[in-house]
Amino acid sequence: MSAVRIVHVGPLTERFNQRLLQGRDVVQLWQQADALGYLAEHGAQFEVLVTSARFGCSAALLECLPNLRAICSFGVGYDAIAVEVARQRGIAISTTPDVLNDCVADLAMGLVIDTARQLPAADRFVREGRWLAGHYPLTRKVSGKRLGIVGLGRIGKDIARRAEGFAMPVRYHNRRADPSSDYGYEADLLALARWADFLVLACPGGAATHHLIDAAVLEALGPQGILINISRGSVVDQPALVAALLAGTLGGAGLDVFEAEPRVPEALFSLPNVVLLPHVGSGTEETRLQMEELVLANLQAFIDNGELLTPL
Ligand code: NAP
């Protein structure tokens, strides 16, 4: 049994929950009726916290853990982790980068095609017997269209590579140009939105990107433009998005993430040019297993030699 006490914030798969327990001193916080009350009493015992992009680690939680040395998180998003507080206290943080790039990029391209060609709506058309009464309306072509990426990072670059297979010119917007990339950089997000047929969001969530996609960006994308969001719901001004879609001033949207998940604006349910997914970007058996392995590998490396393998 490892001497390091670990607090596990929220459940992942039962397979992971059980593997984490093997040979380790782990407290499953969600089993405590009053989690913060429990930590107020016992928090000083814990040196490592295991969490996920979904459950995160708030500043209030950190306050109850005065001896915490590391946070090992499942997922690559860290917007639910009080990163600045952790940094100030010298608490190391690991996420699970790269192992999920393929699946999230696959899903982004899936949304590009599904939204432009209205595949879910066309599928509903067949299932509801409406094909017997007439043909499905024409939709929009994907190949060769212009793809703008907001956040050309690990996932963004994999989306760009896939888009090349569809002969799509790619440009991107980051806070600064990436010298390792040959894609055209656009410092002005509005200009990228005006240029793009598809604007794909692959930047982090959090305060710095909150409502980066506002009514002006949606207007610039325009009635033929399609917004794809696989980043975080907070990046988009959701009421402005719903208004633009209902008014027809935006051509369509493919969304894997929402501002108040799992709540999704019902006004979008009937729109054929909108595809709604329940935050499943990395959600395949293969990738989730790799993410679990990477959390455990980070944890073990920290216990063995005080170093995380994939620090933030
Ligand atoms: P990454 O490698 O860190 O890339 C993030 C990119 O966003 C960087 O190119 C960064 O460039 C850019 N960026 C950061 N802040 C920005 C800002 N304020 N304005 C414009 N661009 C900004 O991260 P990743 O591994 O590709 O993951 C990206 C995000 O995808 C995650 O943070 C997560 O929220 C989301 N995600 C979603 C799912 C899902 O299931 N839907 C799964 C995994 C990840 P600069 O630093 O130069 O600005």
GROMACS .gro file of C-alpha atoms and ligand atoms in nm:
model
  360
    1MET     CA    1   0.000   0.000   0.000
    2SER     CA    2   0.140   0.340  -0.103
    3ALA     CA    3   0.199   0.576   0.192
    4VAL     CA    4   0.059   0.866  -0.012
    5ARG     CA    5  -0.307   0.940   0.066
    6ILE     CA    6  -0.510   1.017  -0.244
    7VAL     CA    7  -0.847   1.189  -0.267
    8HIS     CA    8  -1.055   1.091  -0.571
    9VAL     CA    9  -1.304   1.371  -0.640
   10GLY     CA   10  -1.564   1.218  -0.874
   11PRO     CA   11  -1.629   0.875  -1.028
   12LEU     CA   12  -1.494   0.780  -1.370
   13THR     CA   13  -1.553   0.432  -1.513
   14GLU     CA   14  -1.591   0.158  -1.253
   15ARG     CA   15  -1.282  -0.001  -1.413
   16PHE     CA   16  -1.079   0.312  -1.338
   17ASN     CA   17  -1.225   0.362  -0.990
   18GLN     CA   18  -1.125   0.004  -0.899
   19ARG     CA   19  -0.778   0.024  -1.058
   20LEU     CA   20  -0.706   0.343  -0.867
   21LEU     CA   21  -0.790   0.168  -0.541
   22GLN     CA   22  -0.550  -0.123  -0.605
   23GLY     CA   23  -0.251  -0.097  -0.369
   24ARG     CA   24  -0.324   0.268  -0.294
   25ASP     CA   25  -0.475   0.459  -0.005
   26VAL     CA   26  -0.766   0.631  -0.179
   27VAL     CA   27  -1.072   0.808  -0.041
   28GLN     CA   28  -1.362   0.840  -0.287
   29LEU     CA   29  -1.492   1.186  -0.207
   30TRP     CA   30  -1.831   1.132  -0.372
   31GLN     CA   31  -1.904   0.859  -0.115
   32GLN     CA   32  -1.894   1.121   0.162
   33ALA     CA   33  -2.233   1.273   0.243
   34ASP     CA   34  -2.071   1.612   0.313
   35ALA     CA   35  -1.755   1.627   0.098
   36LEU     CA   36  -1.630   1.968   0.211
   37GLY     CA   37  -1.716   1.887   0.575
   38TYR     CA   38  -1.516   1.564   0.546
   39LEU     CA   39  -1.219   1.749   0.398
   40ALA     CA   40  -1.238   2.025   0.660
   41GLU     CA   41  -1.168   1.751   0.913
   42HIS     CA   42  -0.934   1.517   0.720
   43GLY     CA   43  -0.802   1.731   0.430
   44ALA     CA   44  -0.450   1.768   0.572
   45GLN     CA   45  -0.391   1.394   0.517
   46PHE     CA   46  -0.405   1.414   0.137
   47GLU     CA   47  -0.107   1.478  -0.089
   48VAL     CA   48  -0.255   1.388  -0.428
   49LEU     CA   49  -0.594   1.460  -0.581
   50VAL     CA   50  -0.738   1.264  -0.874
   51THR     CA   51  -1.008   1.434  -1.076
   52SER     CA   52  -1.134   1.490  -1.431
   53ALA     CA   53  -1.199   1.780  -1.668
   54ARG     CA   54  -1.563   1.751  -1.562
   55PHE     CA   55  -1.524   1.744  -1.183
   56GLY     CA   56  -1.218   1.970  -1.173
   57CYS     CA   57  -1.080   2.107  -0.849
   58SER     CA   58  -1.216   2.434  -0.713
   59ALA     CA   59  -1.031   2.690  -0.501
   60ALA     CA   60  -1.266   2.597  -0.214
   61LEU     CA   61  -1.155   2.233  -0.242
   62LEU     CA   62  -0.788   2.333  -0.250
   63GLU     CA   63  -0.838   2.539   0.064
   64CYS     CA   64  -0.933   2.218   0.247
   65LEU     CA   65  -0.616   2.041   0.128
   66PRO     CA   66  -0.321   2.226   0.286
   67ASN     CA   67  -0.066   1.950   0.209
   68LEU     CA   68  -0.169   1.877  -0.148
   69ARG     CA   69   0.128   1.833  -0.385
   70ALA     CA   70  -0.029   1.712  -0.711
   71ILE     CA   71  -0.353   1.707  -0.910
   72CYS     CA   72  -0.386   1.428  -1.168
   73SER     CA   73  -0.674   1.503  -1.401
   74PHE     CA   74  -0.850   1.288  -1.661
   75GLY     CA   75  -0.904   1.494  -1.979
   76VAL     CA   76  -0.715   1.781  -2.132
   77GLY     CA   77  -0.941   2.075  -2.038
   78TYR     CA   78  -0.840   2.247  -1.714
   79ASP     CA   79  -1.103   2.522  -1.696
   80ALA     CA   80  -1.267   2.353  -1.394
   81ILE     CA   81  -0.936   2.343  -1.203
   82ALA     CA   82  -0.825   2.644  -0.997
   83VAL     CA   83  -0.494   2.648  -1.184
   84GLU     CA   84  -0.369   2.984  -1.054
   85VAL     CA   85  -0.433   2.892  -0.690
   86ALA     CA   86  -0.257   2.559  -0.744
   87ARG     CA   87   0.039   2.730  -0.916
   88GLN     CA   88   0.080   2.979  -0.631
   89ARG     CA   89   0.096   2.690  -0.386
   90GLY     CA   90   0.339   2.490  -0.601
   91ILE     CA   91   0.087   2.211  -0.662
   92ALA     CA   92   0.176   2.020  -0.980
   93ILE     CA   93  -0.105   1.945  -1.228
   94SER     CA   94  -0.121   1.676  -1.497
   95THR     CA   95  -0.381   1.633  -1.770
   96THR     CA   96  -0.408   1.370  -2.047
   97PRO     CA   97  -0.292   1.550  -2.362
   98ASP     CA   98  -0.241   1.400  -2.709
   99VAL     CA   99  -0.398   1.056  -2.647
  100LEU     CA  100  -0.739   1.207  -2.726
  101ASN     CA  101  -0.640   1.419  -3.027
  102ASP     CA  102  -0.751   1.163  -3.288
  103CYS     CA  103  -1.098   1.111  -3.145
  104VAL     CA  104  -1.173   1.478  -3.082
  105ALA     CA  105  -1.043   1.574  -3.429
  106ASP     CA  106  -1.244   1.288  -3.585
  107LEU     CA  107  -1.553   1.417  -3.408
  108ALA     CA  108  -1.491   1.774  -3.524
  109MET     CA  109  -1.473   1.660  -3.888
  110GLY     CA  110  -1.779   1.442  -3.826
  111LEU     CA  111  -1.965   1.752  -3.708
  112VAL     CA  112  -1.844   1.951  -4.011
  113ILE     CA  113  -1.996   1.692  -4.246
  114ASP     CA  114  -2.302   1.612  -4.032
  115THR     CA  115  -2.396   1.977  -4.000
  116ALA     CA  116  -2.334   2.084  -4.359
  117ARG     CA  117  -2.501   1.775  -4.509
  118GLN     CA  118  -2.763   1.759  -4.231
  119LEU     CA  119  -2.706   1.386  -4.178
  120PRO     CA  120  -2.896   1.357  -3.846
  121ALA     CA  121  -3.198   1.543  -3.988
  122ALA     CA  122  -3.185   1.333  -4.306
  123ASP     CA  123  -3.172   1.018  -4.094
  124ARG     CA  124  -3.478   1.136  -3.899
  125PHE     CA  125  -3.647   1.205  -4.236
  126VAL     CA  126  -3.603   0.837  -4.334
  127ARG     CA  127  -3.699   0.694  -3.995
  128GLU     CA  128  -4.016   0.903  -3.978
  129GLY     CA  129  -4.130   0.776  -4.320
  130ARG     CA  130  -4.115   1.121  -4.476
  131TRP     CA  131  -3.903   0.997  -4.771
  132LEU     CA  132  -4.217   0.822  -4.900
  133ALA     CA  133  -4.370   1.165  -4.952
  134GLY     CA  134  -4.077   1.341  -5.119
  135HIS     CA  135  -3.703   1.409  -5.138
  136TYR     CA  136  -3.482   1.564  -4.873
  137PRO     CA  137  -3.388   1.928  -4.948
  138LEU     CA  138  -3.045   2.011  -5.089
  139THR     CA  139  -2.769   2.087  -4.839
  140ARG     CA  140  -2.418   2.245  -4.847
  141LYS     CA  141  -2.095   2.099  -4.990
  142VAL     CA  142  -1.797   2.037  -4.759
  143SER     CA  143  -1.495   1.949  -4.977
  144GLY     CA  144  -1.292   2.249  -5.085
  145LYS     CA  145  -1.463   2.489  -4.844
  146ARG     CA  146  -1.262   2.723  -4.617
  147LEU     CA  147  -1.199   2.602  -4.262
  148GLY     CA  148  -1.106   2.850  -3.988
  149ILE     CA  149  -0.972   2.709  -3.663
  150VAL     CA  150  -0.983   2.901  -3.335
  151GLY     CA  151  -0.712   2.732  -3.128
  152LEU     CA  152  -0.458   2.561  -3.351
  153GLY     CA  153  -0.308   2.349  -3.073
  154ARG     CA  154  -0.272   1.973  -3.044
  155ILE     CA  155  -0.633   1.898  -3.140
  156GLY     CA  156  -0.663   2.193  -3.379
  157LYS     CA  157  -0.364   2.073  -3.580
  158ASP     CA  158  -0.515   1.725  -3.612
  159ILE     CA  159  -0.839   1.883  -3.735
  160ALA     CA  160  -0.638   2.084  -3.990
  161ARG     CA  161  -0.462   1.769  -4.115
  162ARG     CA  162  -0.796   1.598  -4.163
  163ALA     CA  163  -0.937   1.902  -4.344
  164GLU     CA  164  -0.649   1.880  -4.594
  165GLY     CA  165  -0.790   1.541  -4.697
  166PHE     CA  166  -1.107   1.726  -4.792
  167ALA     CA  167  -0.907   1.984  -4.992
  168MET     CA  168  -1.015   2.255  -4.748
  169PRO     CA  169  -0.794   2.565  -4.721
  170VAL     CA  170  -0.715   2.620  -4.350
  171ARG     CA  171  -0.643   2.941  -4.159
  172TYR     CA  172  -0.634   2.987  -3.783
  173HIS     CA  173  -0.655   3.230  -3.492
  174ASN     CA  174  -0.450   3.186  -3.172
  175ARG     CA  175  -0.330   3.459  -2.936
  176ARG     CA  176  -0.008   3.451  -3.134
  177ALA     CA  177   0.113   3.293  -3.460
  178ASP     CA  178   0.256   2.941  -3.432
  179PRO     CA  179   0.595   2.942  -3.608
  180SER     CA  180   0.582   2.561  -3.640
  181SER     CA  181   0.269   2.583  -3.858
  182ASP     CA  182   0.242   2.663  -4.228
  183TYR     CA  183  -0.130   2.745  -4.206
  184GLY     CA  184  -0.220   3.110  -4.251
  185TYR     CA  185  -0.244   3.303  -3.923
  186GLU     CA  186  -0.525   3.551  -3.868
  187ALA     CA  187  -0.469   3.786  -3.573
  188ASP     CA  188  -0.820   3.928  -3.619
  189LEU     CA  189  -1.089   3.676  -3.520
  190LEU     CA  190  -1.360   3.871  -3.705
  191ALA     CA  191  -1.154   3.856  -4.025
  192LEU     CA  192  -1.114   3.478  -3.983
  193ALA     CA  193  -1.490   3.443  -3.933
  194ARG     CA  194  -1.560   3.651  -4.247
  195TRP     CA  195  -1.317   3.434  -4.449
  196ALA     CA  196  -1.434   3.095  -4.318
  197ASP     CA  197  -1.714   2.871  -4.441
  198PHE     CA  198  -1.665   2.662  -4.126
  199LEU     CA  199  -1.532   2.808  -3.800
  200VAL     CA  200  -1.412   2.528  -3.571
  201LEU     CA  201  -1.345   2.604  -3.204
  202ALA     CA  202  -1.059   2.406  -3.047
  203CYS     CA  203  -0.924   2.649  -2.787
  204PRO     CA  204  -0.942   2.601  -2.407
  205GLY     CA  205  -1.237   2.719  -2.198
  206GLY     CA  206  -1.203   2.947  -1.895
  207ALA     CA  207  -1.204   3.321  -1.831
  208ALA     CA  208  -0.964   3.413  -2.115
  209THR     CA  209  -1.189   3.268  -2.386
  210HIS     CA  210  -1.528   3.337  -2.224
  211HIS     CA  211  -1.773   3.441  -2.502
  212LEU     CA  212  -1.486   3.485  -2.747
  213ILE     CA  213  -1.747   3.389  -3.006
  214ASP     CA  214  -2.002   3.666  -2.964
  215ALA     CA  215  -2.279   3.810  -3.182
  216ALA     CA  216  -2.026   4.003  -3.394
  217VAL     CA  217  -1.823   3.689  -3.476
  218LEU     CA  218  -2.142   3.498  -3.560
  219GLU     CA  219  -2.255   3.782  -3.786
  220ALA     CA  220  -1.916   3.778  -3.958
  221LEU     CA  221  -1.948   3.401  -4.015
  222GLY     CA  222  -2.282   3.477  -4.175
  223PRO     CA  223  -2.590   3.300  -4.313
  224GLN     CA  224  -2.380   3.050  -4.515
  225GLY     CA  225  -2.128   2.995  -4.236
  226ILE     CA  226  -2.123   2.701  -3.996
  227LEU     CA  227  -1.990   2.706  -3.638
  228ILE     CA  228  -1.842   2.385  -3.496
  229ASN     CA  229  -1.767   2.375  -3.123
  230ILE     CA  230  -1.568   2.089  -2.970
  231SER     CA  231  -1.388   2.315  -2.717
  232ARG     CA  232  -1.604   2.439  -2.428
  233GLY     CA  233  -1.956   2.582  -2.415
  234SER     CA  234  -1.828   2.891  -2.234
  235VAL     CA  235  -1.634   3.000  -2.545
  236VAL     CA  236  -1.962   3.085  -2.722
  237ASP     CA  237  -2.224   3.342  -2.621
  238GLN     CA  238  -2.498   3.078  -2.635
  239PRO     CA  239  -2.802   3.310  -2.634
  240ALA     CA  240  -2.643   3.501  -2.925
  241LEU     CA  241  -2.583   3.169  -3.106
  242VAL     CA  242  -2.943   3.055  -3.055
  243ALA     CA  243  -3.072   3.394  -3.173
  244ALA     CA  244  -2.852   3.384  -3.487
  245LEU     CA  245  -2.963   3.029  -3.573
  246LEU     CA  246  -3.332   3.109  -3.520
  247ALA     CA  247  -3.302   3.425  -3.730
  248GLY     CA  248  -3.112   3.244  -4.006
  249THR     CA  249  -2.820   3.490  -3.982
  250LEU     CA  250  -2.591   3.191  -3.915
  251GLY     CA  251  -2.591   2.895  -4.154
  252GLY     CA  252  -2.567   2.616  -3.898
  253ALA     CA  253  -2.395   2.482  -3.589
  254GLY     CA  254  -2.244   2.150  -3.483
  255LEU     CA  255  -2.205   2.147  -3.106
  256ASP     CA  256  -2.047   1.893  -2.873
  257VAL     CA  257  -2.034   2.132  -2.576
  258PHE     CA  258  -2.275   2.379  -2.414
  259GLU     CA  259  -2.272   2.656  -2.156
  260ALA     CA  260  -2.476   2.471  -1.891
  261GLU     CA  261  -2.423   2.103  -1.976
  262PRO     CA  262  -2.618   1.878  -1.979
  263ARG     CA  263  -2.884   2.140  -2.041
  264VAL     CA  264  -2.917   2.228  -2.411
  265PRO     CA  265  -3.139   2.507  -2.550
  266GLU     CA  266  -3.460   2.338  -2.664
  267ALA     CA  267  -3.510   2.611  -2.924
  268LEU     CA  268  -3.242   2.430  -3.129
  269PHE     CA  269  -3.408   2.088  -3.125
  270SER     CA  270  -3.618   2.139  -3.436
  271LEU     CA  271  -3.349   2.300  -3.655
  272PRO     CA  272  -3.219   2.066  -3.930
  273ASN     CA  273  -2.898   2.270  -3.969
  274VAL     CA  274  -2.797   2.212  -3.606
  275VAL     CA  275  -2.631   1.897  -3.473
  276LEU     CA  276  -2.625   1.846  -3.098
  277LEU     CA  277  -2.394   1.599  -2.924
  278PRO     CA  278  -2.366   1.519  -2.551
  279HIS     CA  279  -1.995   1.611  -2.504
  280VAL     CA  280  -1.855   1.290  -2.652
  281GLY     CA  281  -1.538   1.426  -2.818
  282SER     CA  282  -1.300   1.178  -2.655
  283GLY     CA  283  -1.572   0.924  -2.580
  284THR     CA  284  -1.449   0.604  -2.742
  285GLU     CA  285  -1.350   0.283  -2.563
  286GLU     CA  286  -0.996   0.304  -2.699
  287THR     CA  287  -0.928   0.667  -2.613
  288ARG     CA  288  -1.092   0.664  -2.271
  289LEU     CA  289  -0.877   0.361  -2.181
  290GLN     CA  290  -0.562   0.546  -2.293
  291MET     CA  291  -0.669   0.848  -2.087
  292GLU     CA  292  -0.719   0.627  -1.781
  293GLU     CA  293  -0.374   0.470  -1.832
  294LEU     CA  294  -0.218   0.815  -1.856
  295VAL     CA  295  -0.382   0.935  -1.532
  296LEU     CA  296  -0.253   0.625  -1.352
  297ALA     CA  297   0.094   0.660  -1.508
  298ASN     CA  298   0.112   1.026  -1.397
  299LEU     CA  299  -0.001   0.931  -1.049
  300GLN     CA  300   0.251   0.648  -1.018
  301ALA     CA  301   0.537   0.862  -1.151
  302PHE     CA  302   0.454   1.128  -0.894
  303ILE     CA  303   0.438   0.875  -0.611
  304ASP     CA  304   0.764   0.709  -0.724
  305ASN     CA  305   0.980   1.014  -0.797
  306GLY     CA  306   0.777   1.331  -0.748
  307GLU     CA  307   0.753   1.400  -1.124
  308LEU     CA  308   0.443   1.410  -1.343
  309LEU     CA  309   0.473   1.268  -1.696
  310THR     CA  310   0.243   1.519  -1.867
  311PRO     CA  311   0.241   1.832  -1.651
  312LEU     CA  312   0.025   2.127  -1.749
  313NAP     P1  313  -0.376   2.300  -2.669
  313NAP     O1  314  -0.279   2.212  -2.738
  313NAP     O2  315  -0.330   2.374  -2.547
  313NAP     O3  316  -0.431   2.404  -2.777
  313NAP     C1  317  -0.507   2.514  -2.743
  313NAP     C2  318  -0.493   2.619  -2.854
  313NAP     O4  319  -0.580   2.728  -2.822
  313NAP     C3  320  -0.352   2.676  -2.866
  313NAP     O5  321  -0.318   2.677  -3.002
  313NAP     C4  322  -0.363   2.816  -2.811
  313NAP     O6  323  -0.273   2.902  -2.879
  313NAP     C5  324  -0.509   2.851  -2.838
  313NAP     N1  325  -0.560   2.949  -2.745
  313NAP     C6  326  -0.547   2.950  -2.610
  313NAP     N2  327  -0.607   3.056  -2.558
  313NAP     C7  328  -0.658   3.126  -2.662
  313NAP     C8  329  -0.729   3.247  -2.672
  313NAP     N3  330  -0.757   3.321  -2.562
  313NAP     N4  331  -0.768   3.289  -2.794
  313NAP     C9  332  -0.738   3.217  -2.904
  313NAP     N5  333  -0.669   3.100  -2.901
  313NAP    C10  334  -0.630   3.057  -2.781
  313NAP     O7  335  -0.504   2.221  -2.624
  313NAP     P2  336  -0.568   2.089  -2.691
  313NAP     O8  337  -0.510   1.969  -2.629
  313NAP     O9  338  -0.567   2.103  -2.839
  313NAP    O10  339  -0.719   2.102  -2.636
  313NAP    C11  340  -0.795   2.218  -2.665
  313NAP    C12  341  -0.926   2.217  -2.588
  313NAP    O11  342  -1.016   2.123  -2.644
  313NAP    C13  343  -0.918   2.176  -2.440
  313NAP    O12  344  -0.874   2.282  -2.357
  313NAP    C14  345  -1.059   2.134  -2.411
  313NAP    O13  346  -1.134   2.243  -2.358
  313NAP    C15  347  -1.116   2.095  -2.547
  313NAP     N6  348  -1.145   1.951  -2.551
  313NAP    C16  349  -1.274   1.911  -2.572
  313NAP    C17  350  -1.305   1.776  -2.577
  313NAP    C18  351  -1.444   1.728  -2.603
  313NAP    O14  352  -1.479   1.619  -2.559
  313NAP     N7  353  -1.526   1.802  -2.673
  313NAP    C19  354  -1.205   1.681  -2.557
  313NAP    C20  355  -1.074   1.725  -2.536
  313NAP    C21  356  -1.047   1.861  -2.533
  313NAP     P3  357  -0.212   3.033  -2.805
  313NAP    O15  358  -0.163   2.986  -2.672
  313NAP    O16  359  -0.103   3.079  -2.897
  313NAP    O17  360  -0.322   3.130  -2.796
   0.00000   0.00000   0.00000
